[in-house]
Amino acid sequence: MRNIIIEQEMYRLAVELIEKRYPEGWGGAGVVHTSANHYYTSVSNDTANSSACLCIETGAMLEAHKYNEKVTHCMCLVRDDENSEFRVLSPCGICQERLRYWGTDVQVAVTTKDNDLKFIELAKLQPFHWTDAYPEDELEHWEEE
């Protein structure tokens, strides 16, 4: 279910973090919102070996997981430098798999040609997911208490 207030707050938090953490040059931030109405933010780790890097939003997902909170929304926002527009990056395949832990109804921010802030259900990003080959009761998934 779309919630513009949550989406706009996530965008604001991402911009705020990018401007603080990366005052010059490239910057990126991830934000998740949870069913407990918490927002968690993160940045990508810097490393000399790029294959050891993690996606920008991974830390925020792990924070939600640490507190046993269901992720309801996820966003990754980047800019090329301090004079560039902010752009949403759709979650990569690995992050889609990470987010699927919380269900196919997680709202994810997606890249658009006109750079609008748009969220869609994870299920729409993955219409032919491999889990469709198995009965739902055989798959481990998030269950709210």
Short mmCIF file of N, CA, C and O in Angstrom, two decimals:
data_model
loop_
_atom_site.label_atom_id
_atom_site.label_comp_id
_atom_site.label_asym_id
_atom_site.label_seq_id
_atom_site.Cartn_x
_atom_site.Cartn_y
_atom_site.Cartn_z
N MET A 1 0.84 -1.16 0.00
CA MET A 1 0.00 0.00 0.00
C MET A 1 0.89 1.25 0.00
O MET A 1 1.80 1.36 0.81
N ARG A 2 0.63 2.16 -0.92
CA ARG A 2 1.43 3.39 -1.03
C ARG A 2 1.17 4.30 0.15
O ARG A 2 0.04 4.48 0.58
N ASN A 3 2.24 4.91 0.63
CA ASN A 3 2.14 5.89 1.70
C ASN A 3 3.11 7.01 1.36
O ASN A 3 4.30 6.91 1.61
N ILE A 4 2.57 8.08 0.79
CA ILE A 4 3.39 9.20 0.31
C ILE A 4 4.18 9.84 1.44
O ILE A 4 5.32 10.26 1.24
N ILE A 5 3.62 9.91 2.64
CA ILE A 5 4.32 10.53 3.77
C ILE A 5 5.58 9.73 4.10
O ILE A 5 6.66 10.30 4.29
N ILE A 6 5.47 8.41 4.15
CA ILE A 6 6.64 7.56 4.40
C ILE A 6 7.66 7.74 3.28
O ILE A 6 8.86 7.91 3.53
N GLU A 7 7.21 7.71 2.04
CA GLU A 7 8.12 7.83 0.89
C GLU A 7 8.87 9.16 0.91
O GLU A 7 10.09 9.20 0.69
N GLN A 8 8.17 10.24 1.19
CA GLN A 8 8.82 11.55 1.22
C GLN A 8 9.79 11.67 2.39
O GLN A 8 10.85 12.28 2.27
N GLU A 9 9.44 11.09 3.53
CA GLU A 9 10.35 11.11 4.68
C GLU A 9 11.60 10.29 4.38
O GLU A 9 12.72 10.69 4.76
N MET A 10 11.46 9.17 3.71
CA MET A 10 12.62 8.37 3.34
C MET A 10 13.55 9.17 2.42
O MET A 10 14.77 9.17 2.60
N TYR A 11 12.96 9.86 1.46
CA TYR A 11 13.75 10.68 0.54
C TYR A 11 14.48 11.77 1.31
O TYR A 11 15.67 11.99 1.12
N ARG A 12 13.78 12.45 2.22
CA ARG A 12 14.39 13.51 3.01
C ARG A 12 15.56 12.97 3.84
O ARG A 12 16.64 13.58 3.89
N LEU A 13 15.37 11.83 4.49
CA LEU A 13 16.43 11.23 5.30
C LEU A 13 17.63 10.84 4.46
O LEU A 13 18.78 11.02 4.89
N ALA A 14 17.39 10.32 3.26
CA ALA A 14 18.50 9.94 2.37
C ALA A 14 19.29 11.16 1.94
O ALA A 14 20.53 11.15 1.98
N VAL A 15 18.60 12.21 1.53
CA VAL A 15 19.29 13.44 1.13
C VAL A 15 20.10 14.00 2.29
O VAL A 15 21.27 14.36 2.13
N GLU A 16 19.50 14.03 3.46
CA GLU A 16 20.19 14.55 4.66
C GLU A 16 21.47 13.76 4.95
O GLU A 16 22.52 14.33 5.23
N LEU A 17 21.39 12.44 4.87
CA LEU A 17 22.56 11.60 5.14
C LEU A 17 23.63 11.80 4.08
O LEU A 17 24.82 11.92 4.41
N ILE A 18 23.24 11.84 2.82
CA ILE A 18 24.22 12.04 1.74
C ILE A 18 24.94 13.38 1.92
O ILE A 18 26.17 13.44 1.83
N GLU A 19 24.19 14.43 2.19
CA GLU A 19 24.81 15.75 2.32
C GLU A 19 25.73 15.82 3.53
O GLU A 19 26.75 16.51 3.50
N LYS A 20 25.41 15.10 4.59
CA LYS A 20 26.26 15.09 5.79
C LYS A 20 27.49 14.20 5.60
O LYS A 20 28.61 14.59 5.89
N ARG A 21 27.26 12.98 5.12
CA ARG A 21 28.34 11.98 5.01
C ARG A 21 29.26 12.26 3.82
O ARG A 21 30.45 12.00 3.86
N TYR A 22 28.69 12.78 2.74
CA TYR A 22 29.46 13.04 1.51
C TYR A 22 29.25 14.50 1.08
O TYR A 22 28.56 14.76 0.11
N PRO A 23 29.84 15.47 1.79
CA PRO A 23 29.62 16.87 1.44
C PRO A 23 30.14 17.23 0.05
O PRO A 23 29.63 18.16 -0.58
N GLU A 24 31.12 16.50 -0.44
CA GLU A 24 31.65 16.73 -1.79
C GLU A 24 31.73 15.40 -2.52
O GLU A 24 31.92 14.35 -1.92
N GLY A 25 31.60 15.48 -3.83
CA GLY A 25 31.75 14.28 -4.66
C GLY A 25 30.54 13.37 -4.60
O GLY A 25 29.44 13.76 -4.22
N TRP A 26 30.78 12.12 -4.99
CA TRP A 26 29.73 11.11 -5.05
C TRP A 26 29.14 10.89 -3.66
O TRP A 26 29.82 11.03 -2.64
N GLY A 27 27.87 10.51 -3.62
CA GLY A 27 27.23 10.14 -2.36
C GLY A 27 26.06 9.23 -2.59
O GLY A 27 25.40 9.29 -3.63
N GLY A 28 25.82 8.35 -1.64
CA GLY A 28 24.69 7.44 -1.71
C GLY A 28 24.21 7.07 -0.33
O GLY A 28 25.00 6.99 0.62
N ALA A 29 22.91 6.85 -0.19
CA ALA A 29 22.32 6.45 1.09
C ALA A 29 21.16 5.50 0.84
O ALA A 29 20.44 5.62 -0.15
N GLY A 30 20.99 4.58 1.77
CA GLY A 30 19.86 3.67 1.75
C GLY A 30 18.98 3.96 2.95
O GLY A 30 19.47 4.36 4.01
N VAL A 31 17.68 3.76 2.78
CA VAL A 31 16.72 3.97 3.87
C VAL A 31 15.69 2.86 3.80
O VAL A 31 15.20 2.53 2.72
N VAL A 32 15.37 2.30 4.96
CA VAL A 32 14.22 1.40 5.04
C VAL A 32 13.26 1.94 6.10
O VAL A 32 13.67 2.63 7.04
N HIS A 33 12.00 1.62 5.91
CA HIS A 33 10.95 1.92 6.89
C HIS A 33 10.41 0.58 7.35
O HIS A 33 10.34 -0.37 6.56
N THR A 34 10.03 0.50 8.63
CA THR A 34 9.55 -0.78 9.17
C THR A 34 8.12 -0.68 9.67
O THR A 34 7.58 0.42 9.87
N SER A 35 7.55 -1.83 9.93
CA SER A 35 6.18 -1.89 10.46
C SER A 35 6.08 -1.28 11.85
O SER A 35 4.97 -0.93 12.29
N ALA A 36 7.20 -1.10 12.53
CA ALA A 36 7.22 -0.43 13.84
C ALA A 36 7.34 1.08 13.67
O ALA A 36 7.54 1.80 14.65
N ASN A 37 7.25 1.55 12.43
CA ASN A 37 7.34 2.97 12.07
C ASN A 37 8.71 3.56 12.37
O ASN A 37 8.83 4.72 12.74
N HIS A 38 9.74 2.74 12.23
CA HIS A 38 11.11 3.22 12.37
C HIS A 38 11.74 3.37 10.99
O HIS A 38 11.38 2.65 10.05
N TYR A 39 12.68 4.29 10.90
CA TYR A 39 13.47 4.49 9.69
C TYR A 39 14.92 4.16 10.03
O TYR A 39 15.44 4.64 11.04
N TYR A 40 15.54 3.35 9.20
CA TYR A 40 16.95 3.04 9.36
C TYR A 40 17.68 3.47 8.10
O TYR A 40 17.17 3.27 6.99
N THR A 41 18.86 4.06 8.27
CA THR A 41 19.64 4.54 7.13
C THR A 41 20.99 3.84 7.09
O THR A 41 21.46 3.31 8.11
N SER A 42 21.61 3.87 5.92
CA SER A 42 22.93 3.27 5.79
C SER A 42 23.64 3.82 4.57
O SER A 42 23.04 4.47 3.71
N VAL A 43 24.93 3.54 4.52
CA VAL A 43 25.77 3.88 3.37
C VAL A 43 26.54 2.62 2.99
O VAL A 43 26.61 1.67 3.76
N SER A 44 27.13 2.63 1.82
CA SER A 44 27.96 1.51 1.39
C SER A 44 29.29 1.57 2.13
O SER A 44 29.78 2.64 2.48
N ASN A 45 29.86 0.40 2.38
CA ASN A 45 31.17 0.38 3.01
C ASN A 45 32.26 0.67 1.97
O ASN A 45 32.14 0.28 0.82
N ASP A 46 33.27 1.42 2.39
CA ASP A 46 34.41 1.70 1.52
C ASP A 46 35.46 0.63 1.74
O ASP A 46 35.74 0.24 2.88
N THR A 47 36.03 0.15 0.65
CA THR A 47 37.07 -0.87 0.75
C THR A 47 37.96 -0.80 -0.48
O THR A 47 37.52 -0.37 -1.55
N ALA A 48 39.21 -1.19 -0.32
CA ALA A 48 40.14 -1.19 -1.45
C ALA A 48 39.77 -2.25 -2.48
O ALA A 48 40.10 -2.13 -3.65
N ASN A 49 39.07 -3.29 -2.05
CA ASN A 49 38.66 -4.38 -2.94
C ASN A 49 37.16 -4.23 -3.19
O ASN A 49 36.34 -4.57 -2.35
N SER A 50 36.80 -3.72 -4.36
CA SER A 50 35.39 -3.43 -4.65
C SER A 50 34.50 -4.67 -4.57
O SER A 50 33.30 -4.54 -4.32
N SER A 51 35.04 -5.86 -4.73
CA SER A 51 34.21 -7.06 -4.63
C SER A 51 33.77 -7.32 -3.19
O SER A 51 32.86 -8.11 -2.97
N ALA A 52 34.37 -6.64 -2.23
CA ALA A 52 33.99 -6.80 -0.83
C ALA A 52 32.95 -5.78 -0.39
O ALA A 52 32.48 -5.81 0.75
N CYS A 53 32.55 -4.87 -1.27
CA CYS A 53 31.55 -3.85 -0.94
C CYS A 53 30.17 -4.48 -0.80
O CYS A 53 29.89 -5.53 -1.37
N LEU A 54 29.33 -3.79 -0.05
CA LEU A 54 27.93 -4.18 0.08
C LEU A 54 27.07 -3.09 -0.52
O LEU A 54 27.46 -1.93 -0.59
N CYS A 55 25.87 -3.44 -0.92
CA CYS A 55 24.93 -2.47 -1.47
C CYS A 55 24.63 -1.40 -0.42
O CYS A 55 24.68 -1.65 0.79
N ILE A 56 24.28 -0.24 -0.88
CA ILE A 56 24.06 0.92 -0.02
C ILE A 56 22.99 0.67 1.03
O ILE A 56 23.12 1.07 2.18
N GLU A 57 21.92 -0.02 0.67
CA GLU A 57 20.80 -0.20 1.59
C GLU A 57 20.94 -1.41 2.51
O GLU A 57 20.11 -1.61 3.42
N THR A 58 21.98 -2.20 2.36
CA THR A 58 22.15 -3.42 3.15
C THR A 58 22.21 -3.14 4.64
O THR A 58 21.58 -3.83 5.45
N GLY A 59 22.96 -2.13 5.04
CA GLY A 59 23.07 -1.80 6.47
C GLY A 59 21.74 -1.47 7.09
O GLY A 59 21.45 -1.88 8.22
N ALA A 60 20.91 -0.73 6.37
CA ALA A 60 19.58 -0.37 6.89
C ALA A 60 18.72 -1.62 7.04
O ALA A 60 17.98 -1.77 8.03
N MET A 61 18.81 -2.53 6.08
CA MET A 61 18.05 -3.78 6.17
C MET A 61 18.51 -4.59 7.39
O MET A 61 17.68 -5.16 8.11
N LEU A 62 19.82 -4.61 7.61
CA LEU A 62 20.34 -5.37 8.75
C LEU A 62 19.93 -4.76 10.08
O LEU A 62 19.69 -5.48 11.05
N GLU A 63 19.83 -3.43 10.14
CA GLU A 63 19.34 -2.78 11.36
C GLU A 63 17.91 -3.23 11.65
O GLU A 63 17.58 -3.55 12.79
N ALA A 64 17.07 -3.23 10.63
CA ALA A 64 15.68 -3.68 10.83
C ALA A 64 15.66 -5.13 11.29
O ALA A 64 14.92 -5.49 12.21
N HIS A 65 16.49 -5.95 10.67
CA HIS A 65 16.55 -7.37 11.04
C HIS A 65 17.05 -7.53 12.47
O HIS A 65 16.55 -8.36 13.23
N LYS A 66 18.05 -6.72 12.86
CA LYS A 66 18.59 -6.77 14.22
C LYS A 66 17.49 -6.54 15.25
O LYS A 66 17.45 -7.20 16.28
N TYR A 67 16.60 -5.60 14.97
CA TYR A 67 15.52 -5.28 15.90
C TYR A 67 14.25 -6.09 15.63
O TYR A 67 13.21 -5.82 16.22
N ASN A 68 14.35 -7.07 14.74
CA ASN A 68 13.24 -7.97 14.43
C ASN A 68 12.00 -7.21 13.96
O ASN A 68 10.88 -7.49 14.37
N GLU A 69 12.24 -6.23 13.07
CA GLU A 69 11.16 -5.43 12.52
C GLU A 69 10.97 -5.73 11.04
O GLU A 69 11.96 -5.86 10.30
N LYS A 70 9.74 -5.83 10.61
CA LYS A 70 9.43 -6.10 9.20
C LYS A 70 9.67 -4.86 8.36
O LYS A 70 9.15 -3.79 8.65
N VAL A 71 10.46 -4.99 7.32
CA VAL A 71 10.68 -3.89 6.39
C VAL A 71 9.43 -3.73 5.53
O VAL A 71 8.93 -4.70 4.96
N THR A 72 8.93 -2.50 5.44
CA THR A 72 7.76 -2.21 4.62
C THR A 72 8.14 -1.43 3.36
O THR A 72 7.44 -1.52 2.35
N HIS A 73 9.24 -0.64 3.42
CA HIS A 73 9.68 0.20 2.30
C HIS A 73 11.20 0.21 2.25
O HIS A 73 11.86 0.17 3.30
N CYS A 74 11.75 0.32 1.06
CA CYS A 74 13.20 0.39 0.89
C CYS A 74 13.54 1.35 -0.25
O CYS A 74 12.86 1.36 -1.28
N MET A 75 14.61 2.15 -0.04
CA MET A 75 15.04 3.09 -1.07
C MET A 75 16.55 3.23 -1.07
O MET A 75 17.19 3.23 -0.02
N CYS A 76 17.12 3.39 -2.27
CA CYS A 76 18.53 3.70 -2.45
C CYS A 76 18.61 4.97 -3.29
O CYS A 76 18.03 5.04 -4.37
N LEU A 77 19.31 5.98 -2.76
CA LEU A 77 19.41 7.27 -3.43
C LEU A 77 20.88 7.62 -3.61
O LEU A 77 21.69 7.42 -2.69
N VAL A 78 21.24 8.12 -4.79
CA VAL A 78 22.63 8.49 -5.08
C VAL A 78 22.68 9.83 -5.80
O VAL A 78 21.68 10.31 -6.32
N ARG A 79 23.89 10.39 -5.81
CA ARG A 79 24.17 11.55 -6.65
C ARG A 79 25.61 11.41 -7.13
O ARG A 79 26.45 10.79 -6.46
N ASP A 80 25.91 11.98 -8.30
CA ASP A 80 27.26 11.87 -8.86
C ASP A 80 28.25 12.78 -8.15
O ASP A 80 29.41 12.43 -7.97
N ASP A 81 27.81 13.97 -7.77
CA ASP A 81 28.63 14.91 -7.02
C ASP A 81 27.70 15.93 -6.36
O ASP A 81 26.48 15.88 -6.55
N GLU A 82 28.27 16.85 -5.59
CA GLU A 82 27.46 17.80 -4.82
C GLU A 82 26.63 18.75 -5.68
O GLU A 82 25.73 19.41 -5.17
N ASN A 83 26.88 18.80 -6.98
CA ASN A 83 26.10 19.66 -7.88
C ASN A 83 25.11 18.87 -8.74
O ASN A 83 24.40 19.46 -9.55
N SER A 84 25.04 17.57 -8.56
CA SER A 84 24.19 16.71 -9.38
C SER A 84 22.83 16.48 -8.73
O SER A 84 22.67 16.59 -7.52
N GLU A 85 21.89 16.09 -9.58
CA GLU A 85 20.57 15.68 -9.10
C GLU A 85 20.69 14.38 -8.33
O GLU A 85 21.57 13.56 -8.60
N PHE A 86 19.77 14.16 -7.39
CA PHE A 86 19.67 12.87 -6.72
C PHE A 86 18.89 11.93 -7.63
O PHE A 86 17.97 12.35 -8.33
N ARG A 87 19.30 10.66 -7.63
CA ARG A 87 18.63 9.65 -8.45
C ARG A 87 18.35 8.40 -7.61
O ARG A 87 19.20 7.96 -6.85
N VAL A 88 17.18 7.86 -7.79
CA VAL A 88 16.82 6.60 -7.15
C VAL A 88 17.39 5.45 -7.97
O VAL A 88 17.30 5.46 -9.20
N LEU A 89 17.96 4.48 -7.28
CA LEU A 89 18.40 3.25 -7.94
C LEU A 89 17.47 2.12 -7.50
O LEU A 89 17.31 1.88 -6.30
N SER A 90 16.88 1.44 -8.45
CA SER A 90 16.06 0.26 -8.13
C SER A 90 16.94 -0.76 -7.42
O SER A 90 18.14 -0.84 -7.68
N PRO A 91 16.36 -1.57 -6.53
CA PRO A 91 17.19 -2.57 -5.85
C PRO A 91 17.75 -3.59 -6.83
O PRO A 91 17.04 -4.06 -7.72
N CYS A 92 19.02 -3.91 -6.65
CA CYS A 92 19.65 -4.93 -7.49
C CYS A 92 19.04 -6.30 -7.17
O CYS A 92 18.26 -6.44 -6.23
N GLY A 93 19.41 -7.29 -7.92
CA GLY A 93 18.88 -8.64 -7.71
C GLY A 93 19.17 -9.19 -6.33
O GLY A 93 18.32 -9.84 -5.71
N ILE A 94 20.37 -8.94 -5.81
CA ILE A 94 20.73 -9.43 -4.48
C ILE A 94 19.86 -8.75 -3.42
O ILE A 94 19.34 -9.40 -2.52
N CYS A 95 19.67 -7.43 -3.53
CA CYS A 95 18.82 -6.74 -2.56
C CYS A 95 17.37 -7.17 -2.70
O CYS A 95 16.65 -7.24 -1.70
N GLN A 96 16.92 -7.48 -3.90
CA GLN A 96 15.57 -7.99 -4.06
C GLN A 96 15.42 -9.30 -3.28
O GLN A 96 14.40 -9.52 -2.62
N GLU A 97 16.43 -10.15 -3.35
CA GLU A 97 16.39 -11.41 -2.59
C GLU A 97 16.40 -11.13 -1.09
O GLU A 97 15.69 -11.77 -0.33
N ARG A 98 17.21 -10.16 -0.67
CA ARG A 98 17.25 -9.80 0.76
C ARG A 98 15.90 -9.29 1.22
O ARG A 98 15.40 -9.67 2.29
N LEU A 99 15.27 -8.42 0.43
CA LEU A 99 13.99 -7.83 0.79
C LEU A 99 12.86 -8.86 0.79
O LEU A 99 11.89 -8.73 1.54
N ARG A 100 12.97 -9.86 -0.04
CA ARG A 100 11.91 -10.86 -0.15
C ARG A 100 11.68 -11.59 1.18
O ARG A 100 10.61 -12.15 1.42
N TYR A 101 12.67 -11.57 2.05
CA TYR A 101 12.51 -12.15 3.38
C TYR A 101 11.27 -11.60 4.07
O TYR A 101 10.58 -12.30 4.80
N TRP A 102 10.97 -10.32 3.83
CA TRP A 102 9.83 -9.65 4.48
C TRP A 102 8.57 -9.71 3.63
O TRP A 102 7.56 -9.11 3.98
N GLY A 103 8.61 -10.39 2.51
CA GLY A 103 7.40 -10.59 1.71
C GLY A 103 7.43 -9.84 0.39
O GLY A 103 8.24 -8.94 0.17
N THR A 104 6.52 -10.21 -0.47
CA THR A 104 6.46 -9.61 -1.80
C THR A 104 5.75 -8.27 -1.81
O THR A 104 5.74 -7.58 -2.82
N ASP A 105 5.17 -7.88 -0.67
CA ASP A 105 4.46 -6.61 -0.61
C ASP A 105 5.35 -5.44 -0.16
O ASP A 105 4.89 -4.31 -0.05
N VAL A 106 6.64 -5.69 0.09
CA VAL A 106 7.56 -4.60 0.43
C VAL A 106 7.54 -3.58 -0.71
O VAL A 106 7.61 -3.94 -1.89
N GLN A 107 7.41 -2.32 -0.36
CA GLN A 107 7.41 -1.23 -1.35
C GLN A 107 8.86 -0.82 -1.61
O GLN A 107 9.59 -0.50 -0.66
N VAL A 108 9.27 -0.84 -2.88
CA VAL A 108 10.64 -0.47 -3.23
C VAL A 108 10.64 0.73 -4.16
O VAL A 108 9.83 0.83 -5.07
N ALA A 109 11.57 1.65 -3.90
CA ALA A 109 11.73 2.80 -4.78
C ALA A 109 12.41 2.32 -6.05
O ALA A 109 13.34 1.50 -6.00
N VAL A 110 11.95 2.80 -7.20
CA VAL A 110 12.49 2.35 -8.49
C VAL A 110 12.94 3.53 -9.35
O VAL A 110 12.42 4.64 -9.24
N THR A 111 13.91 3.25 -10.19
CA THR A 111 14.42 4.22 -11.14
C THR A 111 13.35 4.52 -12.18
O THR A 111 12.72 3.60 -12.69
N THR A 112 13.17 5.80 -12.51
CA THR A 112 12.25 6.19 -13.58
C THR A 112 12.99 7.11 -14.54
O THR A 112 13.95 7.79 -14.16
N LYS A 113 12.53 7.14 -15.78
CA LYS A 113 13.17 7.99 -16.79
C LYS A 113 13.08 9.47 -16.44
O LYS A 113 13.98 10.24 -16.73
N ASP A 114 11.98 9.88 -15.81
CA ASP A 114 11.81 11.29 -15.47
C ASP A 114 12.24 11.63 -14.04
O ASP A 114 12.03 12.73 -13.56
N ASN A 115 12.88 10.66 -13.36
CA ASN A 115 13.44 10.84 -12.02
C ASN A 115 12.39 11.18 -10.97
O ASN A 115 12.66 11.86 -10.00
N ASP A 116 11.16 10.69 -11.17
CA ASP A 116 10.11 10.85 -10.17
C ASP A 116 10.36 9.89 -9.02
O ASP A 116 10.98 8.84 -9.20
N LEU A 117 9.85 10.22 -7.84
CA LEU A 117 9.92 9.32 -6.70
C LEU A 117 8.75 8.35 -6.84
O LEU A 117 7.59 8.73 -6.71
N LYS A 118 9.07 7.09 -7.13
CA LYS A 118 8.04 6.08 -7.36
C LYS A 118 8.40 4.81 -6.61
O LYS A 118 9.54 4.34 -6.68
N PHE A 119 7.42 4.27 -5.90
CA PHE A 119 7.56 3.01 -5.19
C PHE A 119 6.59 2.00 -5.78
O PHE A 119 5.47 2.36 -6.14
N ILE A 120 7.03 0.76 -5.88
CA ILE A 120 6.15 -0.33 -6.33
C ILE A 120 6.36 -1.54 -5.42
O ILE A 120 7.37 -1.62 -4.72
N GLU A 121 5.42 -2.46 -5.46
CA GLU A 121 5.58 -3.70 -4.69
C GLU A 121 6.71 -4.51 -5.27
O GLU A 121 6.87 -4.60 -6.49
N LEU A 122 7.47 -5.14 -4.39
CA LEU A 122 8.56 -6.01 -4.81
C LEU A 122 8.06 -7.07 -5.80
O LEU A 122 8.74 -7.39 -6.77
N ALA A 123 6.85 -7.57 -5.61
CA ALA A 123 6.28 -8.59 -6.50
C ALA A 123 6.24 -8.11 -7.94
O ALA A 123 6.42 -8.90 -8.87
N LYS A 124 6.01 -6.81 -8.16
CA LYS A 124 5.95 -6.28 -9.52
C LYS A 124 7.34 -6.19 -10.16
O LYS A 124 7.46 -6.19 -11.37
N LEU A 125 8.36 -6.12 -9.33
CA LEU A 125 9.74 -6.10 -9.82
C LEU A 125 10.20 -7.52 -10.15
O LEU A 125 11.13 -7.71 -10.92
N GLN A 126 9.54 -8.50 -9.54
CA GLN A 126 9.91 -9.91 -9.70
C GLN A 126 8.71 -10.76 -10.11
O GLN A 126 8.30 -11.66 -9.39
N PRO A 127 8.14 -10.53 -11.28
CA PRO A 127 6.92 -11.26 -11.63
C PRO A 127 7.12 -12.76 -11.86
O PRO A 127 6.16 -13.52 -11.82
N PHE A 128 8.35 -13.18 -12.07
CA PHE A 128 8.62 -14.60 -12.34
C PHE A 128 9.67 -15.14 -11.38
O PHE A 128 10.61 -15.81 -11.77
N HIS A 129 9.49 -14.86 -10.10
CA HIS A 129 10.48 -15.24 -9.09
C HIS A 129 10.57 -16.76 -8.96
O HIS A 129 9.57 -17.47 -9.09
N TRP A 130 11.77 -17.24 -8.67
CA TRP A 130 12.01 -18.69 -8.59
C TRP A 130 11.18 -19.37 -7.52
O TRP A 130 10.90 -20.58 -7.62
N THR A 131 10.75 -18.65 -6.48
CA THR A 131 9.98 -19.28 -5.42
C THR A 131 8.60 -19.73 -5.89
O THR A 131 7.96 -20.54 -5.22
N ASP A 132 8.16 -19.25 -7.05
CA ASP A 132 6.87 -19.69 -7.59
C ASP A 132 6.87 -21.18 -7.92
O ASP A 132 5.81 -21.78 -8.11
N ALA A 133 8.05 -21.80 -7.96
CA ALA A 133 8.15 -23.23 -8.25
C ALA A 133 7.83 -24.09 -7.04
O ALA A 133 7.75 -25.32 -7.15
N TYR A 134 7.64 -23.47 -5.86
CA TYR A 134 7.43 -24.22 -4.62
C TYR A 134 6.13 -23.80 -3.95
O TYR A 134 5.73 -22.64 -4.03
N PRO A 135 5.49 -24.72 -3.24
CA PRO A 135 4.30 -24.35 -2.47
C PRO A 135 4.68 -23.34 -1.39
O PRO A 135 5.75 -23.44 -0.78
N GLU A 136 3.80 -22.39 -1.14
CA GLU A 136 4.09 -21.32 -0.18
C GLU A 136 4.41 -21.86 1.21
O GLU A 136 5.28 -21.33 1.91
N ASP A 137 3.75 -22.94 1.63
CA ASP A 137 3.99 -23.46 2.98
C ASP A 137 5.37 -24.10 3.13
O ASP A 137 5.81 -24.37 4.24
N GLU A 138 6.08 -24.32 2.04
CA GLU A 138 7.44 -24.86 2.10
C GLU A 138 8.50 -23.76 2.21
O GLU A 138 9.66 -24.04 2.46
N LEU A 139 8.07 -22.53 1.99
CA LEU A 139 9.02 -21.42 2.00
C LEU A 139 9.00 -20.70 3.34
O LEU A 139 7.94 -20.45 3.91
N GLU A 140 10.19 -20.39 3.82
CA GLU A 140 10.30 -19.62 5.06
C GLU A 140 10.02 -18.16 4.72
O GLU A 140 10.53 -17.63 3.75
N HIS A 141 9.18 -17.51 5.50
CA HIS A 141 8.89 -16.10 5.27
C HIS A 141 8.54 -15.43 6.58
O HIS A 141 8.32 -16.06 7.60
N TRP A 142 8.48 -14.12 6.52
CA TRP A 142 8.20 -13.30 7.69
C TRP A 142 6.79 -13.56 8.18
O TRP A 142 5.85 -13.60 7.40
N GLU A 143 6.66 -13.71 9.48
CA GLU A 143 5.31 -13.82 10.07
C GLU A 143 5.25 -12.86 11.23
O GLU A 143 6.04 -12.95 12.16
N GLU A 144 4.29 -11.93 11.16
CA GLU A 144 4.12 -10.98 12.27
C GLU A 144 3.46 -11.68 13.43
O GLU A 144 2.61 -12.54 13.26
N GLU A 145 3.87 -11.29 14.59
CA GLU A 145 3.28 -11.90 15.79
C GLU A 145 2.08 -11.13 16.24
O GLU A 145 1.86 -10.03 15.98
#
